[in-house]
Tab-separated table of C-alpha atoms in Angstrom:
chain	number	residue	atom	x	y	z
A	16	UNK	CA	-0.186	-0.184	0.133
A	17	UNK	CA	1.285	3.277	-0.770
A	18	UNK	CA	2.111	5.717	1.913
A	19	UNK	CA	2.485	9.412	1.724
A	20	UNK	CA	6.029	10.625	2.874
A	21	UNK	CA	4.665	12.334	5.998
A	22	UNK	CA	2.614	9.475	7.804
A	23	UNK	CA	4.956	6.960	8.675
A	24	UNK	CA	4.627	3.146	9.240
A	25	UNK	CA	2.842	1.713	12.222
A	26	UNK	CA	3.690	3.167	15.746
A	27	UNK	CA	6.955	5.153	13.983
A	28	UNK	CA	7.257	8.590	14.752
A	29	UNK	CA	9.084	11.506	13.513
A	30	UNK	CA	11.184	12.256	16.348
A	31	UNK	CA	14.270	13.102	14.115
A	32	UNK	CA	12.407	15.881	12.625
A	33	UNK	CA	11.284	17.155	15.935
A	34	UNK	CA	14.672	16.939	17.570
A	35	UNK	CA	16.189	18.577	14.635
A	36	UNK	CA	14.311	21.522	14.015
A	37	UNK	CA	14.333	21.653	18.019
A	38	UNK	CA	17.895	22.343	18.019
A	39	UNK	CA	17.796	24.968	14.822
A	40	UNK	CA	14.857	26.742	16.745
A	41	UNK	CA	16.562	27.031	20.187
A	42	UNK	CA	19.461	28.614	17.930
A	43	UNK	CA	17.560	31.078	16.360
A	44	UNK	CA	15.848	32.022	19.654
A	45	UNK	CA	19.442	32.581	21.123
A	46	UNK	CA	20.259	34.354	18.276
A	47	UNK	CA	17.614	36.567	19.170
A	48	UNK	CA	17.272	36.910	22.995
A	49	UNK	CA	21.083	35.494	23.714
A	50	UNK	CA	22.173	38.992	24.457
A	51	UNK	CA	19.582	39.110	27.191
A	52	UNK	CA	20.372	35.512	28.320
A	53	UNK	CA	24.098	36.201	28.343
A	54	UNK	CA	23.677	39.425	30.949
A	55	UNK	CA	21.450	36.995	33.216
A	56	UNK	CA	23.615	34.168	33.125
A	57	UNK	CA	27.167	36.356	33.116
A	58	UNK	CA	26.193	38.267	35.930
A	59	UNK	CA	24.947	34.850	37.757
A	60	UNK	CA	28.448	33.730	36.653
A	61	UNK	CA	30.698	36.269	37.824
A	62	UNK	CA	34.114	37.463	36.337
A	63	UNK	CA	35.681	34.696	37.691
A	64	UNK	CA	33.694	31.318	36.279
A	65	UNK	CA	32.258	33.829	33.593
A	66	UNK	CA	35.659	34.720	32.199
A	67	UNK	CA	36.099	31.244	30.995
A	68	UNK	CA	33.121	29.603	30.107
A	69	UNK	CA	30.833	30.667	27.164
A	70	UNK	CA	28.146	33.250	27.595
A	71	UNK	CA	30.086	34.611	30.810
A	72	UNK	CA	31.649	38.172	30.817
A	73	UNK	CA	34.640	37.427	28.789
A	74	UNK	CA	37.176	39.290	26.442
A	75	UNK	CA	37.966	38.077	23.385
A	76	UNK	CA	41.673	39.155	22.772
A	77	UNK	CA	42.353	39.937	18.981
A	78	UNK	CA	45.962	40.582	17.732
A	79	UNK	CA	46.582	41.486	14.340
A	80	UNK	CA	50.494	40.550	14.433
A	81	UNK	CA	51.721	37.298	15.646
A	82	UNK	CA	52.294	38.265	19.161
A	83	UNK	CA	51.749	40.682	22.435
A	84	UNK	CA	54.386	42.945	22.218
A	85	UNK	CA	55.676	42.871	25.818
A	86	UNK	CA	56.584	46.419	27.370
A	87	UNK	CA	57.829	46.620	30.897
A	88	UNK	CA	56.090	49.408	32.830
A	89	UNK	CA	59.424	51.370	33.316
A	90	UNK	CA	60.219	51.198	29.317
A	91	UNK	CA	57.157	52.322	28.348
A	92	UNK	CA	56.676	55.911	26.713
A	93	UNK	CA	53.884	58.107	25.038
A	94	UNK	CA	55.242	60.228	22.400
A	95	UNK	CA	52.801	63.135	21.340
A	96	UNK	CA	53.965	64.897	18.260
A	97	UNK	CA	52.657	66.972	15.543
A	98	UNK	CA	50.526	70.246	15.696
A	99	UNK	CA	51.345	70.410	19.358
A	100	UNK	CA	53.067	73.324	21.390
A	101	UNK	CA	55.461	71.190	22.976
A	102	UNK	CA	55.916	67.799	21.557
A	103	UNK	CA	56.332	65.668	24.689
A	104	UNK	CA	57.191	61.682	25.569
A	105	UNK	CA	55.481	60.828	28.881
A	106	UNK	CA	56.753	57.734	30.960
A	107	UNK	CA	53.975	55.840	32.961
A	108	UNK	CA	54.964	57.654	35.962
A	109	UNK	CA	54.506	60.826	34.289
A	110	UNK	CA	50.488	59.730	32.957
A	111	UNK	CA	50.008	58.577	37.210
A	112	UNK	CA	50.972	61.755	38.281
A	113	UNK	CA	48.116	63.643	36.376
A	114	UNK	CA	44.922	63.680	37.694
A	115	UNK	CA	43.086	60.162	37.007
A	116	UNK	CA	39.570	59.391	35.845
A	117	UNK	CA	37.429	56.405	36.564
A	118	UNK	CA	34.786	55.376	34.828
A	119	UNK	CA	32.715	52.199	34.737
A	120	UNK	CA	31.368	51.185	31.132
A	121	UNK	CA	30.892	48.158	28.778
A	122	UNK	CA	33.562	47.123	26.152
A	123	UNK	CA	31.437	46.850	23.024
A	124	UNK	CA	32.938	44.905	20.164
A	125	UNK	CA	31.367	45.833	16.627
A	126	UNK	CA	31.028	41.505	16.023
A	127	UNK	CA	28.527	41.604	19.061
A	128	UNK	CA	30.342	40.775	22.112
A	129	UNK	CA	30.045	42.825	24.838
A	130	UNK	CA	31.759	42.949	28.586
A	131	UNK	CA	29.355	44.601	30.691
A	132	UNK	CA	30.808	47.188	33.478
A	133	UNK	CA	34.754	47.315	33.204
A	134	UNK	CA	36.345	49.536	35.471
A	135	UNK	CA	38.423	51.694	33.632
A	136	UNK	CA	41.334	54.276	35.337
A	137	UNK	CA	43.723	56.614	33.584
A	138	UNK	CA	43.774	60.278	32.358
A	139	UNK	CA	41.858	61.839	29.940
A	140	UNK	CA	43.040	62.253	26.450
A	141	UNK	CA	42.340	65.853	26.639
A	142	UNK	CA	44.350	66.352	29.495
A	143	UNK	CA	47.393	65.223	27.672
A	144	UNK	CA	46.525	67.113	24.784
A	145	UNK	CA	46.343	70.242	27.161
A	146	UNK	CA	49.798	69.693	28.729
A	147	UNK	CA	51.347	69.665	24.993
A	148	UNK	CA	49.039	72.437	23.692
A	149	UNK	CA	47.486	72.513	20.408
A	150	UNK	CA	48.099	74.411	16.993
A	151	UNK	CA	45.720	76.146	15.197
A	152	UNK	CA	44.505	73.913	12.106
A	153	UNK	CA	45.112	70.846	13.968
A	154	UNK	CA	41.711	68.769	13.532
A	155	UNK	CA	42.466	65.298	14.289
A	156	UNK	CA	44.413	62.415	15.994
A	157	UNK	CA	46.712	59.535	14.813
A	158	UNK	CA	47.113	56.772	17.035
A	159	UNK	CA	50.026	54.285	16.868
A	160	UNK	CA	50.507	50.665	19.114
A	161	UNK	CA	53.518	49.209	19.849
A	162	UNK	CA	52.291	46.280	17.955
A	163	UNK	CA	53.523	48.400	15.127
A	164	UNK	CA	50.553	47.385	12.763
A	165	UNK	CA	47.622	49.042	14.444
A	166	UNK	CA	46.491	52.468	14.144
A	167	UNK	CA	43.576	54.671	14.908
A	168	UNK	CA	42.685	57.528	14.518
A	169	UNK	CA	39.773	60.275	16.019
A	170	UNK	CA	38.758	63.659	15.381
A	171	UNK	CA	39.718	66.048	17.931
A	172	UNK	CA	36.517	66.840	18.888
A	173	UNK	CA	36.128	63.529	19.782
A	174	UNK	CA	39.307	63.286	21.392
A	175	UNK	CA	38.460	66.048	23.843
A	176	UNK	CA	35.130	63.994	25.469
A	177	UNK	CA	35.326	63.244	28.895
A	178	UNK	CA	35.013	59.795	28.290
A	179	UNK	CA	37.957	59.042	25.976
A	180	UNK	CA	40.648	58.028	28.281
A	181	UNK	CA	44.692	57.101	28.175
A	182	UNK	CA	44.205	54.184	30.483
A	183	UNK	CA	46.305	52.153	32.549
A	184	UNK	CA	43.934	50.434	34.688
A	185	UNK	CA	41.257	47.624	33.897
A	186	UNK	CA	39.141	44.811	35.893
A	187	UNK	CA	40.711	46.534	38.803
A	188	UNK	CA	44.491	46.274	38.384
A	189	UNK	CA	46.950	47.326	35.992
A	190	UNK	CA	46.207	46.411	32.249
A	191	UNK	CA	47.827	43.242	31.628
A	192	UNK	CA	49.577	42.812	28.783
A	193	UNK	CA	47.091	40.887	26.560
A	194	UNK	CA	44.624	43.764	27.013
A	195	UNK	CA	46.912	46.349	25.825
A	196	UNK	CA	49.064	47.480	29.000
A	197	UNK	CA	50.499	48.975	30.532
A	198	UNK	CA	48.961	51.697	28.741
A	199	UNK	CA	45.780	51.395	26.051
A	200	UNK	CA	43.370	54.094	24.947
A	201	UNK	CA	39.652	53.470	25.470
A	202	UNK	CA	37.016	55.206	23.592
A	203	UNK	CA	34.022	54.480	25.735
A	204	UNK	CA	31.347	55.544	22.878
A	205	UNK	CA	32.856	53.689	20.372
A	206	UNK	CA	33.478	50.435	19.652
A	207	UNK	CA	36.149	48.338	20.763
A	208	UNK	CA	38.911	48.734	17.854
A	209	UNK	CA	38.895	52.281	18.332
A	210	UNK	CA	40.497	51.289	21.675
A	211	UNK	CA	43.772	51.200	20.633
A	212	UNK	CA	46.153	48.569	22.774
A	213	UNK	CA	49.619	49.062	23.395
A	214	UNK	CA	49.696	53.072	22.842
A	215	UNK	CA	52.914	53.964	21.831
A	216	UNK	CA	52.512	57.343	19.609
A	217	UNK	CA	49.754	60.370	18.942
A	218	UNK	CA	50.152	62.678	16.582
A	219	UNK	CA	48.226	65.638	15.837
A	220	UNK	CA	47.312	66.195	12.413
A	221	UNK	CA	44.895	68.420	10.122
A	222	UNK	CA	43.701	65.533	8.472
A	223	UNK	CA	43.881	61.701	10.026
A	224	UNK	CA	44.659	58.577	7.962
A	225	UNK	CA	42.252	55.640	8.513
A	226	UNK	CA	43.275	53.758	11.237
A	227	UNK	CA	44.029	49.697	10.647
A	228	UNK	CA	40.890	48.536	11.419
A	229	UNK	CA	39.117	51.424	9.576
A	230	UNK	CA	41.284	50.590	6.226
A	231	UNK	CA	39.519	47.321	6.616
A	232	UNK	CA	36.751	48.078	6.323
A	233	UNK	CA	35.142	49.428	9.257
A	234	UNK	CA	33.431	52.748	10.317
A	235	UNK	CA	35.703	55.813	10.845
A	236	UNK	CA	33.242	57.426	13.474
A	237	UNK	CA	32.415	54.261	15.159
A	238	UNK	CA	29.993	55.199	17.448
A	239	UNK	CA	28.349	52.266	19.437
A	240	UNK	CA	25.111	51.893	17.846
A	241	UNK	CA	25.347	54.598	15.220
A	242	UNK	CA	28.041	52.726	12.994
A	243	UNK	CA	28.255	50.731	9.978
A	244	UNK	CA	24.817	51.403	8.855
A	245	UNK	CA	22.478	50.193	11.265
A	246	UNK	CA	20.304	52.026	14.200
A	247	UNK	CA	21.413	50.086	17.201
A	248	UNK	CA	20.297	50.829	20.087
A	249	UNK	CA	23.272	52.472	22.332
A	250	UNK	CA	24.366	50.617	25.047
A	251	UNK	CA	25.158	53.314	27.662
B	2	UNK	CA	9.781	0.839	3.649
B	3	UNK	CA	12.821	-1.135	4.160
B	4	UNK	CA	15.238	-2.669	1.803
B	5	UNK	CA	17.984	-4.994	2.662
B	6	UNK	CA	21.033	-3.877	2.607
B	7	UNK	CA	23.313	-6.293	0.131
B	8	UNK	CA	24.623	-9.337	1.253
B	9	UNK	CA	28.284	-8.886	1.294
B	10	UNK	CA	28.902	-12.497	0.766
B	11	UNK	CA	30.952	-14.351	3.834
B	12	UNK	CA	33.788	-12.907	5.578
B	13	UNK	CA	36.466	-15.649	5.179
B	14	UNK	CA	37.404	-15.288	8.424
B	15	UNK	CA	34.246	-16.457	10.213
B	16	UNK	CA	32.437	-17.885	7.267
B	17	UNK	CA	29.755	-15.774	8.450
B	18	UNK	CA	27.882	-13.156	6.342
B	19	UNK	CA	28.977	-9.459	6.591
B	20	UNK	CA	26.470	-6.707	6.104
B	21	UNK	CA	26.746	-3.308	4.366
B	22	UNK	CA	26.106	-0.762	6.999
B	23	UNK	CA	27.855	2.720	4.759
B	24	UNK	CA	28.078	2.749	1.034
B	25	UNK	CA	31.077	4.427	-0.085
B	26	UNK	CA	29.179	7.898	-0.203
B	27	UNK	CA	27.946	7.602	3.386
B	28	UNK	CA	31.778	7.112	4.518
B	29	UNK	CA	33.332	9.818	2.303
B	30	UNK	CA	30.571	12.645	3.776
B	31	UNK	CA	31.234	11.082	7.255
B	32	UNK	CA	35.136	11.740	6.901
B	33	UNK	CA	35.206	15.161	4.811
B	34	UNK	CA	32.658	16.212	7.901
B	35	UNK	CA	34.497	14.835	10.127
B	36	UNK	CA	37.799	16.571	8.783
B	37	UNK	CA	36.375	19.915	8.929
B	38	UNK	CA	35.044	19.673	11.889
B	39	UNK	CA	38.594	18.772	13.264
B	40	UNK	CA	39.795	21.935	11.554
B	41	UNK	CA	37.309	23.972	12.788
B	42	UNK	CA	37.398	22.568	16.658
B	43	UNK	CA	41.193	22.940	16.365
B	44	UNK	CA	41.358	26.734	15.042
B	45	UNK	CA	38.554	27.546	17.625
B	46	UNK	CA	41.138	27.022	20.247
B	47	UNK	CA	43.150	29.983	20.053
B	48	UNK	CA	40.535	31.899	18.481
B	49	UNK	CA	38.859	31.487	22.139
B	50	UNK	CA	41.529	31.140	24.500
B	51	UNK	CA	43.908	33.692	24.667
B	52	UNK	CA	46.464	31.602	26.306
B	53	UNK	CA	46.491	29.190	23.213
B	54	UNK	CA	46.304	32.079	21.103
B	55	UNK	CA	49.926	33.325	22.585
B	56	UNK	CA	51.127	30.220	21.832
B	57	UNK	CA	50.312	30.102	18.301
B	58	UNK	CA	49.877	33.367	17.029
B	59	UNK	CA	48.820	34.092	13.300
B	60	UNK	CA	45.595	35.058	14.248
B	61	UNK	CA	44.264	36.409	11.328
B	62	UNK	CA	45.286	33.433	9.204
B	63	UNK	CA	43.699	31.330	11.865
B	64	UNK	CA	40.884	33.246	12.211
B	65	UNK	CA	40.398	32.798	7.730
B	66	UNK	CA	40.918	29.017	8.338
B	67	UNK	CA	38.247	28.761	10.564
B	68	UNK	CA	36.231	30.980	8.688
B	69	UNK	CA	36.261	29.197	5.295
B	70	UNK	CA	36.068	25.507	7.342
B	71	UNK	CA	32.905	27.076	8.527
B	72	UNK	CA	31.237	27.744	4.852
B	73	UNK	CA	32.348	24.629	3.660
B	74	UNK	CA	31.125	22.535	6.330
B	75	UNK	CA	27.661	22.111	5.281
B	76	UNK	CA	28.960	21.015	1.308
B	77	UNK	CA	29.892	17.364	1.425
B	78	UNK	CA	26.587	16.805	2.994
B	79	UNK	CA	25.051	18.460	0.438
B	80	UNK	CA	26.993	17.380	-2.444
B	81	UNK	CA	25.849	13.770	-1.293
B	82	UNK	CA	22.163	14.428	-1.014
B	83	UNK	CA	22.214	16.001	-4.526
B	84	UNK	CA	21.695	13.089	-6.592
B	85	UNK	CA	20.906	9.650	-7.246
B	86	UNK	CA	24.028	8.275	-5.045
B	87	UNK	CA	22.907	9.855	-2.170
B	88	UNK	CA	20.230	7.076	-1.824
B	89	UNK	CA	22.029	4.935	0.652
B	90	UNK	CA	22.298	8.131	2.691
B	91	UNK	CA	18.795	8.893	2.301
B	92	UNK	CA	17.476	5.983	3.937
B	93	UNK	CA	19.460	6.111	6.453
B	94	UNK	CA	18.320	9.917	7.348
B	95	UNK	CA	15.309	8.260	7.034
B	96	UNK	CA	16.490	5.897	9.673
B	97	UNK	CA	17.159	8.245	12.025
B	98	UNK	CA	13.952	10.508	11.508
B	99	UNK	CA	11.510	7.516	12.354
B	100	UNK	CA	11.171	6.544	15.935
B	101	UNK	CA	9.946	3.054	16.672
B	102	UNK	CA	7.447	3.470	20.168
B	103	UNK	CA	10.348	1.270	22.265
B	104	UNK	CA	13.030	3.730	20.841
B	105	UNK	CA	10.386	6.850	22.013
B	106	UNK	CA	10.478	5.176	25.297
B	107	UNK	CA	13.991	4.898	25.496
B	108	UNK	CA	13.990	8.575	25.213
B	109	UNK	CA	11.415	9.346	27.564
B	110	UNK	CA	13.372	7.166	30.324
B	111	UNK	CA	16.186	8.447	29.607
B	112	UNK	CA	17.911	5.316	28.590
B	113	UNK	CA	16.457	3.332	31.398
B	114	UNK	CA	14.194	1.262	29.691
B	115	UNK	CA	16.378	-0.534	27.105
B	116	UNK	CA	15.717	-1.846	23.780
B	117	UNK	CA	15.574	-5.541	22.799
B	118	UNK	CA	16.127	-5.303	19.219
B	119	UNK	CA	18.154	-1.979	18.078
B	120	UNK	CA	17.167	-0.267	14.952
B	121	UNK	CA	20.385	-0.203	12.342
B	122	UNK	CA	20.889	2.842	14.610
B	123	UNK	CA	20.290	2.690	18.442
B	124	UNK	CA	18.634	6.052	19.864
B	125	UNK	CA	21.964	7.320	21.007
B	126	UNK	CA	23.327	7.070	17.458
B	127	UNK	CA	20.578	8.554	16.302
B	128	UNK	CA	20.682	11.682	18.879
B	129	UNK	CA	24.496	11.844	17.732
B	130	UNK	CA	23.554	12.563	14.223
B	131	UNK	CA	20.281	14.698	14.649
B	132	UNK	CA	22.523	16.768	16.897
B	133	UNK	CA	25.272	16.988	14.635
B	134	UNK	CA	22.787	17.912	11.618
B	135	UNK	CA	21.554	20.694	13.640
B	136	UNK	CA	24.527	22.194	15.540
B	137	UNK	CA	26.092	22.413	11.731
B	138	UNK	CA	22.884	24.409	10.530
B	139	UNK	CA	23.195	26.837	13.605
B	140	UNK	CA	26.707	27.061	13.437
B	141	UNK	CA	27.071	28.187	10.163
B	142	UNK	CA	24.234	30.200	11.014
B	143	UNK	CA	25.865	32.077	13.989
B	144	UNK	CA	28.991	31.964	12.311
B	145	UNK	CA	27.773	33.792	9.146
B	146	UNK	CA	26.507	36.715	11.550
B	147	UNK	CA	30.052	36.698	12.913
B	148	UNK	CA	31.532	37.334	9.644
B	149	UNK	CA	29.667	39.715	8.080
B	150	UNK	CA	28.284	41.588	11.032
B	151	UNK	CA	27.215	44.758	9.160
B	152	UNK	CA	23.953	43.378	7.924
B	153	UNK	CA	22.425	42.434	11.239
B	154	UNK	CA	21.209	44.399	14.339
B	155	UNK	CA	23.913	44.548	17.327
B	156	UNK	CA	21.819	42.599	19.624
B	157	UNK	CA	21.770	39.825	16.772
B	158	UNK	CA	25.248	39.982	16.980
B	159	UNK	CA	25.795	39.350	20.959
B	160	UNK	CA	23.256	36.699	20.531
B	161	UNK	CA	25.205	34.876	17.562
B	162	UNK	CA	28.029	35.361	19.446
B	163	UNK	CA	26.740	33.686	22.832
B	164	UNK	CA	24.760	30.837	20.811
B	165	UNK	CA	28.082	30.016	18.733
B	166	UNK	CA	30.076	29.987	22.156
B	167	UNK	CA	27.696	27.663	24.450
B	168	UNK	CA	27.182	25.237	20.986
B	169	UNK	CA	30.827	25.087	20.748
B	170	UNK	CA	31.445	23.727	24.123
B	171	UNK	CA	28.470	21.712	23.632
B	172	UNK	CA	30.190	20.298	20.338
B	173	UNK	CA	33.517	19.147	21.914
B	174	UNK	CA	31.427	17.349	24.678
B	175	UNK	CA	29.021	15.160	21.900
B	176	UNK	CA	32.411	14.763	19.776
B	177	UNK	CA	34.439	13.641	22.774
B	178	UNK	CA	31.566	11.345	23.459
B	179	UNK	CA	31.590	9.946	19.739
B	180	UNK	CA	34.950	9.173	19.501
B	181	UNK	CA	35.129	7.492	22.761
B	182	UNK	CA	32.331	5.515	21.592
B	183	UNK	CA	33.918	4.569	18.390
B	184	UNK	CA	37.296	3.732	19.850
B	185	UNK	CA	35.452	1.256	22.138
B	186	UNK	CA	33.359	-0.445	19.671
B	187	UNK	CA	35.943	-1.421	16.749
B	188	UNK	CA	33.150	-3.086	14.908
B	189	UNK	CA	31.403	-0.140	14.797
B	190	UNK	CA	34.506	2.044	13.635
B	191	UNK	CA	35.387	-0.668	11.245
B	192	UNK	CA	32.096	-0.202	9.362
B	193	UNK	CA	32.972	3.361	8.819
B	194	UNK	CA	36.375	2.299	7.235
B	195	UNK	CA	35.917	-0.229	5.284
B	196	UNK	CA	31.505	-0.155	5.002
B	197	UNK	CA	30.687	-3.307	6.556
B	198	UNK	CA	29.724	-5.188	9.822
B	199	UNK	CA	29.927	-8.964	10.690
B	200	UNK	CA	26.676	-10.812	11.090
B	201	UNK	CA	27.891	-11.240	14.666
B	202	UNK	CA	28.153	-7.578	15.394
B	203	UNK	CA	24.677	-7.416	14.051
B	204	UNK	CA	23.295	-9.778	16.265
B	205	UNK	CA	24.909	-8.278	18.757
B	206	UNK	CA	24.314	-4.285	18.576
B	207	UNK	CA	21.533	-4.145	15.730
B	208	UNK	CA	18.810	-7.114	16.085
B	209	UNK	CA	15.995	-5.368	14.690
B	210	UNK	CA	17.971	-4.119	11.350
B	211	UNK	CA	19.614	-7.790	11.451
B	212	UNK	CA	16.048	-8.992	11.261
B	213	UNK	CA	14.973	-6.963	8.553
B	214	UNK	CA	18.381	-7.664	6.427
B	215	UNK	CA	17.142	-11.428	6.557
B	216	UNK	CA	13.627	-10.987	5.576
B	217	UNK	CA	14.910	-9.309	2.968
B	218	UNK	CA	17.429	-12.276	1.807
B	219	UNK	CA	14.688	-14.271	2.213
B	220	UNK	CA	12.202	-12.474	-0.164
B	221	UNK	CA	14.923	-12.094	-2.722
B	222	UNK	CA	15.635	-15.712	-2.417
B	223	UNK	CA	11.994	-16.471	-3.116
B	224	UNK	CA	11.766	-13.702	-6.039
B	225	UNK	CA	14.841	-15.496	-7.115
B	226	UNK	CA	12.929	-19.081	-7.072
B	227	UNK	CA	10.048	-17.365	-8.277
B	228	UNK	CA	11.507	-15.756	-11.613
B	229	UNK	CA	13.505	-19.339	-12.111
B	230	UNK	CA	10.224	-21.267	-11.427
B	231	UNK	CA	8.187	-19.303	-13.338
B	232	UNK	CA	5.745	-20.860	-15.328
B	233	UNK	CA	5.166	-19.510	-18.976
B	234	UNK	CA	2.526	-17.083	-19.624
B	235	UNK	CA	-0.871	-18.994	-20.597
B	236	UNK	CA	-3.729	-18.289	-22.034
B	237	UNK	CA	-5.575	-17.997	-19.232
B	238	UNK	CA	-7.586	-14.817	-18.658
B	239	UNK	CA	-8.036	-15.141	-14.571
B	240	UNK	CA	-4.846	-15.213	-12.533
B	241	UNK	CA	-7.068	-14.982	-9.458
B	242	UNK	CA	-7.799	-18.810	-10.280
B	243	UNK	CA	-4.005	-19.717	-9.886
B	244	UNK	CA	-3.841	-22.635	-7.351
């Protein structure tokens, strides 16, 4: 007797189809609602277990070179040059001697992962620029990394925001090598690639050359939520 | 619908029959997919664990390999299903889909109620197959969102990252279990290399399938006998009247 494909032989059930579609369905729900689930799971696990288990609050460490540049605190230098009144080289002690700024803000990657409520501490970039003085005609900043490859840029207005800092502490401790220590940039209102690691130099310029990630297609003005042609909700 | 596997003749060692468990297409599909899984799992480690990354380096290259192995992941399966060469695979997928009442009971009791005459694949094997198929779909979908993120809202990207990571952990566990079972069941493992199992193996691990196959052989023998002994067509117009 011919059977239609949808009616199984006697006593048999299409369990396989249900299991398969169930997995795919849960996956689809996870894409849409996973951000919320992750917040719950992340705060339940904390940063200890959550740092290892998927779903917890964890950073993904991207490098564009083969290894992490390792710079000791005593050898660290930040050179500020270009259209400034006083080209200056800052040591880590110089930065520590300036008035500190602390904030607790999310780190949001453009590809989607997010670490909520990260503690940051450093010096406002605006204070650094005030220390060197800015010459007329300066409109933008270029940043270099000790990794020798990564570069970034900000407009002068963006750089003067109070939530843009030259950071030397994060997560309640001196910044580790894999997080870009001893000193990195933290641009709170923008996607993570703007917060260049292992900050080595700042050049004040009239027109900034787009940074490494921007040359690879990322937005130059990387406002979280307002970038890449999307109207994502701002996170903070 | 059941179809008997071809009788592969006698195993010279034991003088017993061999049964074809996986045909060439199925074996090729399995090993291509397994290779891609291995590449993906190996490259996932430095992408996820910064300690491993600092040993391996070359993140960009590792990420490229991971991405394109991921894109290729469903290809062997789709190619095998695309043509008449996939008949054996399609039949086995039907088996994995259809569960008998005792298999459903096994699932409902979480394995406490055993199965007297297992099918060609036991429910655990069926679940492994289904998980793998579902995982391929979900991992390719979430991976694509991470790769081509600009077409998706930020919340989806966060969700896709979450799903990709959690399911990756599940895949590592299930694959570890799969490999462990394979290594401790050499008869089953051999069938994924060479295609066949012995009749003794089938009696022990897939009695229901063996019975089905034997019925198939019987039917074939019968058909053969009938063909050989068919009476020439007569003018008798009433076939019902045949003795």
